[in-house]
Coordinates of C-alpha atoms in Angstrom, one line a residue:
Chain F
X294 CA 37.9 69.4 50.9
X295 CA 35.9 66.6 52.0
X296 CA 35.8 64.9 48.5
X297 CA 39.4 65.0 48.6
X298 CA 39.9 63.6 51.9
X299 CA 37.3 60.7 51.1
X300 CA 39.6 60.0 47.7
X301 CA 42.6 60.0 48.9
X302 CA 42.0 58.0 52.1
X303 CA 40.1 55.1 49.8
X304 CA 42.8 55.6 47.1
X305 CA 45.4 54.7 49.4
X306 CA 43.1 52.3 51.1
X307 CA 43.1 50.3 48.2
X308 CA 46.3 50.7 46.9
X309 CA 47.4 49.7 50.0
X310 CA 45.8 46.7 49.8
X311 CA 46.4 45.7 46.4
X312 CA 50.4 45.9 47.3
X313 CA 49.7 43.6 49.8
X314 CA 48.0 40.9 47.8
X315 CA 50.4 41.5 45.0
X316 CA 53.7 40.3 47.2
X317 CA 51.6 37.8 49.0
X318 CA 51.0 36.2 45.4
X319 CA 54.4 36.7 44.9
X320 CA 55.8 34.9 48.2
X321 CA 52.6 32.7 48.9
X322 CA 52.1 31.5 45.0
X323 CA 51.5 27.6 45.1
X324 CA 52.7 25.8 42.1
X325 CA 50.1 23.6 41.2
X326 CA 50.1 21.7 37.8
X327 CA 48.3 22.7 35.3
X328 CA 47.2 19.8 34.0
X329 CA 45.4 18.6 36.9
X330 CA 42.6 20.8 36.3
X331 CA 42.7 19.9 32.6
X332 CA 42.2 16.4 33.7
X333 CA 39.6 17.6 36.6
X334 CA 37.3 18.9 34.2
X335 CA 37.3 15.2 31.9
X336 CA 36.3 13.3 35.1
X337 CA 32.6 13.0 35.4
X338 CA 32.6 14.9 38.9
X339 CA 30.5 12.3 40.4
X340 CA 32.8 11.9 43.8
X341 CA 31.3 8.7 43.9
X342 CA 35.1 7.2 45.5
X343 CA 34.6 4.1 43.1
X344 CA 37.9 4.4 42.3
X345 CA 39.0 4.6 45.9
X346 CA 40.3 8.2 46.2
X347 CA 38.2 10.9 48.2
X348 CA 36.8 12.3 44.8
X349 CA 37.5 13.2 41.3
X350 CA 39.7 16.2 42.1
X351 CA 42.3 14.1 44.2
X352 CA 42.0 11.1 41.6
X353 CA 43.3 13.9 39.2
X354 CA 45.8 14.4 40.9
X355 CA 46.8 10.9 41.4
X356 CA 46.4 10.4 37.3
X357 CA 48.6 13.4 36.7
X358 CA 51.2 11.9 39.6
X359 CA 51.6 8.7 37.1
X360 CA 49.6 6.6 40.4
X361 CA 47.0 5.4 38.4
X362 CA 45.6 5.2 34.8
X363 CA 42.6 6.4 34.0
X364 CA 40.8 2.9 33.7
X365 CA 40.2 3.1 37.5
X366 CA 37.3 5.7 37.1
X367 CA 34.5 2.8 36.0
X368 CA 32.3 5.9 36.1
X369 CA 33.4 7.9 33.1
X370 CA 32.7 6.9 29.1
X371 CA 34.9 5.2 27.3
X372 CA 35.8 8.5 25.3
X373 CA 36.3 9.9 28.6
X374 CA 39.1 7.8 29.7
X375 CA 40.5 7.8 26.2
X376 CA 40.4 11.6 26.2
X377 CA 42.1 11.9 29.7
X378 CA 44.8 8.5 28.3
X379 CA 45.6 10.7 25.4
X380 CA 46.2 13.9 27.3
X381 CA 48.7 13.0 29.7
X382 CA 50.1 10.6 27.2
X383 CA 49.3 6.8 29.2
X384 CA 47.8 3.8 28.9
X385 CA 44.4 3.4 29.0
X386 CA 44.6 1.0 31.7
X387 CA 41.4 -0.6 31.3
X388 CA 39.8 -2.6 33.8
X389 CA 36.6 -4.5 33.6
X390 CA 33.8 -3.4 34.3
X391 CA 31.7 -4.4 37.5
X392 CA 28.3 -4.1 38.8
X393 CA 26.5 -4.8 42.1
X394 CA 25.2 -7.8 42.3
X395 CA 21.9 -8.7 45.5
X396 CA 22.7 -11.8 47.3
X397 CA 18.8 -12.5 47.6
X398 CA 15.8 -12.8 45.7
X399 CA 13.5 -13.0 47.9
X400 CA 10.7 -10.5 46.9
X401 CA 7.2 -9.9 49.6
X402 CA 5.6 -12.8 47.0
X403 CA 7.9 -15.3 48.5
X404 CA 9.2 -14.8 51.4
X405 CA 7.3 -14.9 54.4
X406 CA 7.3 -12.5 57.3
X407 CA 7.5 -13.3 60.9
X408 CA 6.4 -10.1 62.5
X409 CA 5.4 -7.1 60.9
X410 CA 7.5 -3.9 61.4
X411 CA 6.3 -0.1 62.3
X412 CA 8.9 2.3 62.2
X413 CA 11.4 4.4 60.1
X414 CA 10.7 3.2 56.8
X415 CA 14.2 2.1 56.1
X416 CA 16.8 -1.0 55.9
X417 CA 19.2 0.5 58.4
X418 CA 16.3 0.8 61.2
X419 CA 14.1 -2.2 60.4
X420 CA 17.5 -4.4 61.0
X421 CA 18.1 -3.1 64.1
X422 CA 14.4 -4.3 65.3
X423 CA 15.6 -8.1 66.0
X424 CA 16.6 -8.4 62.2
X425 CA 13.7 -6.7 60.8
X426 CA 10.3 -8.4 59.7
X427 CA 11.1 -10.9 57.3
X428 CA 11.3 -14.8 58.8
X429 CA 14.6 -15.3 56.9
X430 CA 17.6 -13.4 59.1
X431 CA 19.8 -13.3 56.0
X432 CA 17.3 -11.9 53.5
X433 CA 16.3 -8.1 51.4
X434 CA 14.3 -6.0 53.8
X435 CA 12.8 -4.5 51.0
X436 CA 12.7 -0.4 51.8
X437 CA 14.7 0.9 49.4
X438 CA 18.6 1.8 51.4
X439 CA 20.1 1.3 48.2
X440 CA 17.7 2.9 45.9
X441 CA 17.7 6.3 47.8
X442 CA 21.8 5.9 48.3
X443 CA 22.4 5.1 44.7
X444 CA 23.3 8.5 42.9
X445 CA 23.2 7.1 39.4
X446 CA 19.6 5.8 39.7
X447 CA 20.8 2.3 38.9
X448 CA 18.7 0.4 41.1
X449 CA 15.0 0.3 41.9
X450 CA 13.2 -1.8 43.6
X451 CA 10.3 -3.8 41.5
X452 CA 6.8 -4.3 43.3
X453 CA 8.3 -7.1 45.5
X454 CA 10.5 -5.5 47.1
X455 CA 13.2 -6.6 45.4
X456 CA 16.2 -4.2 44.4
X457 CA 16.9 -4.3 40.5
X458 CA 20.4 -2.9 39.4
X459 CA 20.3 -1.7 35.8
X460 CA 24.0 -2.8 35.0
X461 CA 24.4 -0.2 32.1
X462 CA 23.9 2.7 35.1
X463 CA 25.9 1.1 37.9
X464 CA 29.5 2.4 38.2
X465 CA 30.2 -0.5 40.7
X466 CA 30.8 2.7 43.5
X467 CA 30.2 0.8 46.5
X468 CA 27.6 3.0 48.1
X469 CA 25.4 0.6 48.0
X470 CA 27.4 -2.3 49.7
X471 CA 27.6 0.0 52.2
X472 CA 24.3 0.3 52.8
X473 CA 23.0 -2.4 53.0
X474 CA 22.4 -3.6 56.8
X475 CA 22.3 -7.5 55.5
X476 CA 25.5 -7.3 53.5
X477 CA 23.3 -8.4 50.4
X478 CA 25.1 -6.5 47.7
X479 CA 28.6 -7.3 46.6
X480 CA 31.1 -5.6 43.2
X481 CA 31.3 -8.6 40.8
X482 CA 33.2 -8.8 37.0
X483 CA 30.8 -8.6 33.9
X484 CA 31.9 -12.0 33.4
X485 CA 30.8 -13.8 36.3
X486 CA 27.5 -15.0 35.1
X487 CA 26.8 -17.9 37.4
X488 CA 25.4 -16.2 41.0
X489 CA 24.1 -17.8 43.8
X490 CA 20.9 -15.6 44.7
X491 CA 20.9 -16.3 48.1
X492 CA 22.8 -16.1 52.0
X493 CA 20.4 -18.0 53.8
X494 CA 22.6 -20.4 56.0
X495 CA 19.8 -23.1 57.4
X496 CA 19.4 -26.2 55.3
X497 CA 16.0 -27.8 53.7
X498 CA 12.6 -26.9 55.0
X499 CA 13.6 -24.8 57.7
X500 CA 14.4 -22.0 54.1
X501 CA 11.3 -23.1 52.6
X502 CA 9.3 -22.1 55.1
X503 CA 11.1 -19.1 55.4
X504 CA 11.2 -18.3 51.4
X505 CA 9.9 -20.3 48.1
X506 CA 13.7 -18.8 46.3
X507 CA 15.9 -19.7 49.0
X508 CA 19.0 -22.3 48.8
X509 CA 18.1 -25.4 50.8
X510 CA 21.6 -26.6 50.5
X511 CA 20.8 -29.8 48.5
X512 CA 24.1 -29.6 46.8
X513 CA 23.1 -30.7 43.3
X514 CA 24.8 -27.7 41.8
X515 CA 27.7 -28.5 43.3
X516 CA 28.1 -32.0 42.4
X517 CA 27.1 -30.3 38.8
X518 CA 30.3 -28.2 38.5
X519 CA 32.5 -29.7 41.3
X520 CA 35.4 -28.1 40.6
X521 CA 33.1 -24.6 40.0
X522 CA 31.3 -24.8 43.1
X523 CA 31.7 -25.8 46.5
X524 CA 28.8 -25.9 49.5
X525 CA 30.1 -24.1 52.4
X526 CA 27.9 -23.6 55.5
X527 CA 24.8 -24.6 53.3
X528 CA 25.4 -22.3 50.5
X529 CA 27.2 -23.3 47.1
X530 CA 30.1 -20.9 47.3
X531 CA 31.5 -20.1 43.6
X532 CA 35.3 -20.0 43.3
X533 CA 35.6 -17.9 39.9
X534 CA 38.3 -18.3 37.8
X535 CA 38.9 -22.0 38.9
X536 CA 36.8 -23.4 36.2
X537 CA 34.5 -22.3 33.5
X538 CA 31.4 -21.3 34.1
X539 CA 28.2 -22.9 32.4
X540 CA 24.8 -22.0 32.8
X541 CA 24.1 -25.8 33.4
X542 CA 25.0 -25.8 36.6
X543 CA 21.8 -24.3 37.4
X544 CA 19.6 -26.6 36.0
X545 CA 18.7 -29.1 38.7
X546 CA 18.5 -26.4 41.3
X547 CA 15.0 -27.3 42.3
X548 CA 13.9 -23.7 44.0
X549 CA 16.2 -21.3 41.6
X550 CA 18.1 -20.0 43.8
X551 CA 21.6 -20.3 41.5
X552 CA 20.8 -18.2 38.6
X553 CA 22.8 -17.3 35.3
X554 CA 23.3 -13.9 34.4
X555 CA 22.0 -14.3 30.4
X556 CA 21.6 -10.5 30.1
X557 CA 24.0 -8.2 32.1
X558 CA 20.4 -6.9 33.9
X559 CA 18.4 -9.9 33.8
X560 CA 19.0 -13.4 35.0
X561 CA 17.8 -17.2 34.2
X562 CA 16.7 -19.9 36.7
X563 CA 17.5 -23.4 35.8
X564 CA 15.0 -25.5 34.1
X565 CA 13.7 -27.6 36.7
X566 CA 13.0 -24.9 39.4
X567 CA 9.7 -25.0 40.2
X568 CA 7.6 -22.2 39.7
X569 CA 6.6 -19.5 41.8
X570 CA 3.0 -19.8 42.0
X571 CA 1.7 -17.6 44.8
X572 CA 2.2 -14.0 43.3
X573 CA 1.0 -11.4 45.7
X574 CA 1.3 -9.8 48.8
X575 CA 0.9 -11.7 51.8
Chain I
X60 CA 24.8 43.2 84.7
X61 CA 27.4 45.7 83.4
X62 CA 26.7 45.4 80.1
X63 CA 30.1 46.7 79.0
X64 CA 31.8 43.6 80.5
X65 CA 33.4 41.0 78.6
X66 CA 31.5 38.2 79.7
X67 CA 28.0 40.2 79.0
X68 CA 29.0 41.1 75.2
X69 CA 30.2 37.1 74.4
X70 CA 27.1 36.0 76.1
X71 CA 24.9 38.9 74.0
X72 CA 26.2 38.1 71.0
X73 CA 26.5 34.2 70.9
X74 CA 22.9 33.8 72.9
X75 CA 20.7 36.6 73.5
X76 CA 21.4 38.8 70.3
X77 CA 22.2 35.1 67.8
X78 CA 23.3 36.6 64.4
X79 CA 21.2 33.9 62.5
X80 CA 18.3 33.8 64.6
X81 CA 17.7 37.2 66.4
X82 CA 19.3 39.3 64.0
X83 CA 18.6 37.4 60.7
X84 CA 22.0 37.8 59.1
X85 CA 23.9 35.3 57.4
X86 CA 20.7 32.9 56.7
X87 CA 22.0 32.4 53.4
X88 CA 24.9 29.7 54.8
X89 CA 22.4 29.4 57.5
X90 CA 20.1 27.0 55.3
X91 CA 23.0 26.2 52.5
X92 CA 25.3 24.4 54.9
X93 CA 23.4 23.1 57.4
X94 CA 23.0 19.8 55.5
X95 CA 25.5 17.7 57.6
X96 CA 26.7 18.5 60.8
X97 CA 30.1 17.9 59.9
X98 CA 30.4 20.9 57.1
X99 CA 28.3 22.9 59.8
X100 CA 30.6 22.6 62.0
X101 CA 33.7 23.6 59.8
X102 CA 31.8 26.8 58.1
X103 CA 31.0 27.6 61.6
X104 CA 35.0 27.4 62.3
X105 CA 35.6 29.3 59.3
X106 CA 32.9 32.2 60.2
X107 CA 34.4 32.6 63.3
X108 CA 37.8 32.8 61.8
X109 CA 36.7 35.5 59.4
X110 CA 34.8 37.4 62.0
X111 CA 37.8 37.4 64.1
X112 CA 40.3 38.8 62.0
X113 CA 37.3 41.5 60.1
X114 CA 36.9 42.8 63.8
X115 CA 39.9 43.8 64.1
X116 CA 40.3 45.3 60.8
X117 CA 37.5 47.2 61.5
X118 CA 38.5 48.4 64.2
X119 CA 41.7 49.9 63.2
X120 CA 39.5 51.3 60.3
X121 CA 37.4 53.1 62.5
X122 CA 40.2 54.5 64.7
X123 CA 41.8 55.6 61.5
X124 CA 38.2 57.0 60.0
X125 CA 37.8 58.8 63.3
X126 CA 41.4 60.2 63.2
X127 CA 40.6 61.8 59.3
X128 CA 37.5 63.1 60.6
X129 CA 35.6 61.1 57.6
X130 CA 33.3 58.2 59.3
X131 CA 31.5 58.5 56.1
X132 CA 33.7 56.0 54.8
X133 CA 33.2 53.4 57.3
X134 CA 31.0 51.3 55.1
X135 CA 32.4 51.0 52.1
X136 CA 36.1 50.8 53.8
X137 CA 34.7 47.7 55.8
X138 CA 33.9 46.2 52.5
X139 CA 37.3 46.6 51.0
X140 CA 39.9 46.0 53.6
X141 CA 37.4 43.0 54.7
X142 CA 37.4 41.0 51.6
X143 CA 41.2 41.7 50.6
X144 CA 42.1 40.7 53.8
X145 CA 40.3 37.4 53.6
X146 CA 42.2 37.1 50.4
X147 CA 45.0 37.3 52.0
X148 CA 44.4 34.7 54.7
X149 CA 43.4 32.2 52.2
X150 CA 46.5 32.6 50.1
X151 CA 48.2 32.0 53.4
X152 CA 46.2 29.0 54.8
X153 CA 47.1 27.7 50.6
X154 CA 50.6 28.0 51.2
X155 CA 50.9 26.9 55.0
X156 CA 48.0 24.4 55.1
X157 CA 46.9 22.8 52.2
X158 CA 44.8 20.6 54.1
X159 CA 43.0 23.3 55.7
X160 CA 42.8 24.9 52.8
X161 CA 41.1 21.6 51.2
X162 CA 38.6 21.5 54.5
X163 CA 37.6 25.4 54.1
X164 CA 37.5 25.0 50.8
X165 CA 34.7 27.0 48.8
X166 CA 33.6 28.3 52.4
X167 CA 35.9 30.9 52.6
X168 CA 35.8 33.0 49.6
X169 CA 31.7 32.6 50.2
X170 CA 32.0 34.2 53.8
X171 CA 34.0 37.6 53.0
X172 CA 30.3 38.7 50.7
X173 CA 28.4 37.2 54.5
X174 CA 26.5 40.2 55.7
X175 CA 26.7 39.0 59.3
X176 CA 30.4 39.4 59.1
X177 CA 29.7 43.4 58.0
X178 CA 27.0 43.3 60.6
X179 CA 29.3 42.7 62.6
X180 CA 31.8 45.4 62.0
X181 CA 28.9 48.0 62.1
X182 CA 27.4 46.8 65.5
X183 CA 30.7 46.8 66.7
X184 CA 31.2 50.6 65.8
X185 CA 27.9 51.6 66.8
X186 CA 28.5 50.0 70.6
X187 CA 31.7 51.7 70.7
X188 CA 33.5 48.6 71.8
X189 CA 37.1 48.9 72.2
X190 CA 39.9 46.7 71.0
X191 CA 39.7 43.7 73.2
X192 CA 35.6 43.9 73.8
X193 CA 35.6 43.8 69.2
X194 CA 37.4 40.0 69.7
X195 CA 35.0 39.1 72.1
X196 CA 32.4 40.3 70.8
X197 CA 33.3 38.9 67.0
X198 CA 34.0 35.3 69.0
X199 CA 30.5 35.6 70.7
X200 CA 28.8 36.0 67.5
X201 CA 31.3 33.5 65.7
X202 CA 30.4 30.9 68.4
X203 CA 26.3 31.4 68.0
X204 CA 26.6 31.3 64.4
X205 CA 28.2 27.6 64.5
X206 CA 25.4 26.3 67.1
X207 CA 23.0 27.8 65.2
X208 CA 24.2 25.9 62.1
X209 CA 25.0 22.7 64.2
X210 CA 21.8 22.7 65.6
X211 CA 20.3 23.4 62.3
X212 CA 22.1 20.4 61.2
X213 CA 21.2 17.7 63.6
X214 CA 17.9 18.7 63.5
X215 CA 17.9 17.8 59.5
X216 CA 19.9 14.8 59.6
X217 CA 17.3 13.5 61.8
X218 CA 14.4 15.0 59.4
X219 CA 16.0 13.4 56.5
X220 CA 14.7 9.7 58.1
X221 CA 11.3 11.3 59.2
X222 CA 8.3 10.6 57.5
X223 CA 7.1 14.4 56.7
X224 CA 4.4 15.3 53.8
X225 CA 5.8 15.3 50.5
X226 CA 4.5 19.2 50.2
X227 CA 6.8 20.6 52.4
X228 CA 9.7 18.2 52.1
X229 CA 13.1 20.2 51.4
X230 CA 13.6 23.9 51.8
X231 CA 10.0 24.2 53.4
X232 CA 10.7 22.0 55.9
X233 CA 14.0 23.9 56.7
X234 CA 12.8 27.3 56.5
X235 CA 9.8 25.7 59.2
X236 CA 12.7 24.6 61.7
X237 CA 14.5 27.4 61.4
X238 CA 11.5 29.6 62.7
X239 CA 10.9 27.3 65.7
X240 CA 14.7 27.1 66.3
X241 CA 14.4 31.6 65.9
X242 CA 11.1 31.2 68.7
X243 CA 13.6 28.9 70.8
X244 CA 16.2 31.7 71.3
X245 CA 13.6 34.7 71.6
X246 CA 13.7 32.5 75.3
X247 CA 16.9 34.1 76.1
X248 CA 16.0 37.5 75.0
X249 CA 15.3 37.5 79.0
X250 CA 19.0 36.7 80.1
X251 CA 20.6 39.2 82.1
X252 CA 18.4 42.0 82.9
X253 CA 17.7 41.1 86.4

C-alpha cells in the first residue's frame, strides 16, 4: 500500500510539474536569434569592452542587429572576424589597429625621487600621497597598475620601472588608461610613429632636475616639423594627420624625449640625445 | 523570548543560527561569489528570492505529505517541486525582465542544487513553523546569507591591495577569513536567552 501511495503521489508530483513547465515554455518562450549564439561562440570571450559594448555577448548581438561590423572587436584574429563577416554575410569592417602607448619614460635610472613612499604597493595609492614619490608630478609611478589590470599580459614593467606594452598582445581595451592615476597611457593608430614620451609641463632645468628623459620644452622639434608639431604648455603636441611624419623630427631633441616608433614595440631616440649614463637605482 | 515569535525566528535565522557561518550550508557560493561586492550582493538577492518562494513550496508539500500520511517523501519531493519551480520563475523573469534576467544570470540555475535552500525546507519542517513564520523564517536566512557574502566581499576587495604571503594568497586566504568571520558570529550565539 505504501509503495503505491509513495508512486503515485511522486508520479503526479512530477507530472504535475512537468505540465507546468511545458505551457510555461509554451506562453513564456523568448524568441531569441539563433545566430547570436553562433556569433557568441566566434568572439574571443575576453569582455574586455574594447569595442565599447558591455561584453562579447551583447556585441553579438549588436553584430547580428546590423550595428556594427565585426572589425570593432580589435581583440579577435583576423580569421576570426572573417569567420564571423562571412557568417552573417557583412563587411569586414576593418579598422586599424591600436595600442597603448606611456606618455613617460622615465624609469628609477633617471628620474629622481623627492620623498620615498611606504604604503600599498600600487599606482592608485602612491598618487594619492601628494602625487607619489617621484620629483616629477606628471611622471610613471612605477608599481605595476597596468601590468596587474592588463588581462592579455601585454605590458610589463622592465627593471626601471618602466611599463613596456608588447603591441602584438595589446587589444587597445582601455583598461589600462583607466588605470592609470597620472593619465600616462593613451589608444594610438599603428601608424603614428612619432610620440612624444613625456607630460611634464615645467620648462628647462626645473625637468632635468626632475628626470634626465624629460621634455625641457626647447622647441627644436617643433621648428623641425612646424606644421607636424606644435609646443603647447611646454610640451610638443603632435597634430597627426596634418602632415607626414618623419623620424627626423626627433633628431635634435637633445634629452630624447620625442621618440620614433621604428618597431611597433620598440622605439628610437634621435641622434643627438645625449646618453643616459647613470644606470642604476638611486 | 518566545521563541515562536516572528521577530525571534528572522532574528535566529539571519544572526544567531547564519546559514553560512553557523550552519555551514551554501559555502560553495559562499567563497565563489564573494569576489566583488556588487555580484555578492545580487546572489544574495537572488538566494533570498529562491528561498522565499522554496519555503512556500515546501510548505504546501508538507501539508500535502502530512495529509497522505507519507512524510517519507518529504525529501525527495523538496528536491523536485524546488528545482522545477525555480525553472519556472526563471522562464518568467526571461520573459518579463530580461534585464533581470541578464543581472541573475548564471546565479539562478546554480542556487535551485544550494543545499542551504533544502536546509532550509527541512529546518523549517522539523520546527513546525507555520505558513507565515516559513516566509519569515526563509527571509531571515535569505537576509544572513547576503551579509555574510557582503561581508565576505569587502573584506577581499580590501585583501586584494594587502600585502599577504604569497603561500596563502587566494583560496587560503579566503577560507582563513571566513573562519574568523564564522568565530565573529559564534558572538551572537548568546542573543536572546536572557
Amino acid at each position: 500500500m505504501n509503495i503505491l501511495i509513495a508512486l503515485s503521489f511522486l508520479g503526479g508530483l512530477t507530472l504535475l510539474l512537468a505540465f507546468l513547465i511545458f505551457i510555461a515554455n509554451r506562453f513564456l518562450y523568448v524568441y531569441e536569434d539563433p545566430r547570436i549564439d553562433k556569433v557568441n561562440e566566434l568572439l574571443p570571450q575576453a569582455n574586455c569592452g574594447a569595442c565599447g559594448y558591455p561584453g562579447c555577448r551583447p556585441f553579438a548581438e549588436a553584430l547580428v542587429g546590423g550595428e556594427v561590423l565585426p572589425g570593432k572587436c580589435t581583440v579577435s584574429s583576423e580569421e576570426g572576424r572573417m569567420s564571423i563577416a562571412q557568417y552573417l554575410g557583412v563587411g569586414l569592417g576593418n579598422e586599424e589597429k591600436k595600442v597603448a602607448r606611456l606618455a613617460c619614460a622615465g624609469g628609477k635610472n633617471v628620474a629622481t625621487k623627492k620623498a620615498n613612499y611606504w604604503g600599498l604597493e600600487t599606482c592608485q595609492a602612491a598618487a594619492l600621497v601628494s602625487g607619489g614619490g617621484k620629483s616629477c608630478f606628471w611622471g610613471c609611478l612605477g608599481f605595476g597598475d597596468c601590468e596587474r589590470v592588463c588581462d592579455f599580459d601585454a605590458i610589463s614593467m622592465d627593471r626601471f620601472g618602466i611599463p613596456l606594452v608588447d603591441a602584438s598582445k595589446c587589444t587597445a581595451c582601455g583598461d589600462c588608461v583607466d588605470v592609470c592615476p597620472k593619465d600616462l597611457f593613451s589608444l594610438q593608430p599603428l601608424s603614428n610613429r612619432l610620440w612624444v614620451a613625456c607630460k611634464n609641463l615645467e620648462k628647462g632645468e626645473a625637468v632635468l632636475e626632475e628626470c634626465e628623459v624629460g621634455c625641457t620644452a626647447c622647441g627644436k622639434c617643433a621648428m623641425d616639423a612646424p606644421q607636424l608639431i606644435e609646443m603647447k604648455n611646454n610640451l610638443p603636441v603632435i597634430e597627426y594627420g596634418k602632415g607626414p611624419q618623419k623620424p627626423e623630427a626627433i633628431d635634435r631633441c637633445p634629452t630624447g624625449s620625442i621618440v620614433w616608433w621604428a618597431e611597433d614595440s620598440q622605439f628610437v631616440k634621435g641622434k643627438e640625445s645625449k646618453k643616459v649614463i647613470r644606470v642604476g637605482e638611486r | 523570548m518566545n521563541t515562536d515569535s516572528l521577530g525571534y525566528i528572522f532574528i535566529s535565522a539571519s544572526l544567531i543560527n547564519n546559514f553560512v557561518l553557523a550552519y555551514f550550508l551554501g559555502i560553495c557560493p559562499f567563497l565563489g561569489v564573494s569576489g566583488k561586492i556588487g555580484t555578492a550582493s545580487k546572489m544574495g538577492a537572488a538566494v533570498t528570492f529562491v528561498m522565499l518562494i522554496s519555503s512556500i513550496c515546501a510548505y504546501t508539500i508538507h501539508y500535502l505529505l502530512l495529509r497522505i500520511n507519507a512524510p517519507y517523501l518529504q525529501l525527495i519531493s523538496y528536491i523536485v517541486v524546488i528545482a522545477s519551480t525555480v525553472q519556472l520563475v526563471e522562464m518568467f523573469i526571461k520573459k518579463m525582465s530580461p534585464a533581470l534576467f541578464r543581472a541573475l544570470g548564471i546565479f539562478l540555475p546554480l542556487i535551485t542544487t544550494n543545499c542551504a535552500i533544502l536546509g532550509l525546507a527541512l529546518f523549517q519542517t522539523s520546527k513546525d513553523y507555520d505558513m507565515i513564520q516559513s516566509v519569515i523564517y526563509a527571509l531571515g536566512a535569505g537576509t544572513g546569507f547576503t551579509l555574510a557574502l557582503v561581508l565576505m566581499a569587502g573584506l577581499r576587495e580590501q585583501l586584494d591591495l594587502a600585502d599577504v604571503p604569497k603561500l596563502i594568497k587566494g583560496t587560503a586566504l579566503v577560507l582563513l577569513v571566513a573562519g574568523i568571520l564564522s568565530l565573529a558570529f559564534m558572538g551572537f550565539s548568546g542573543l536572546g536567552n536572557q
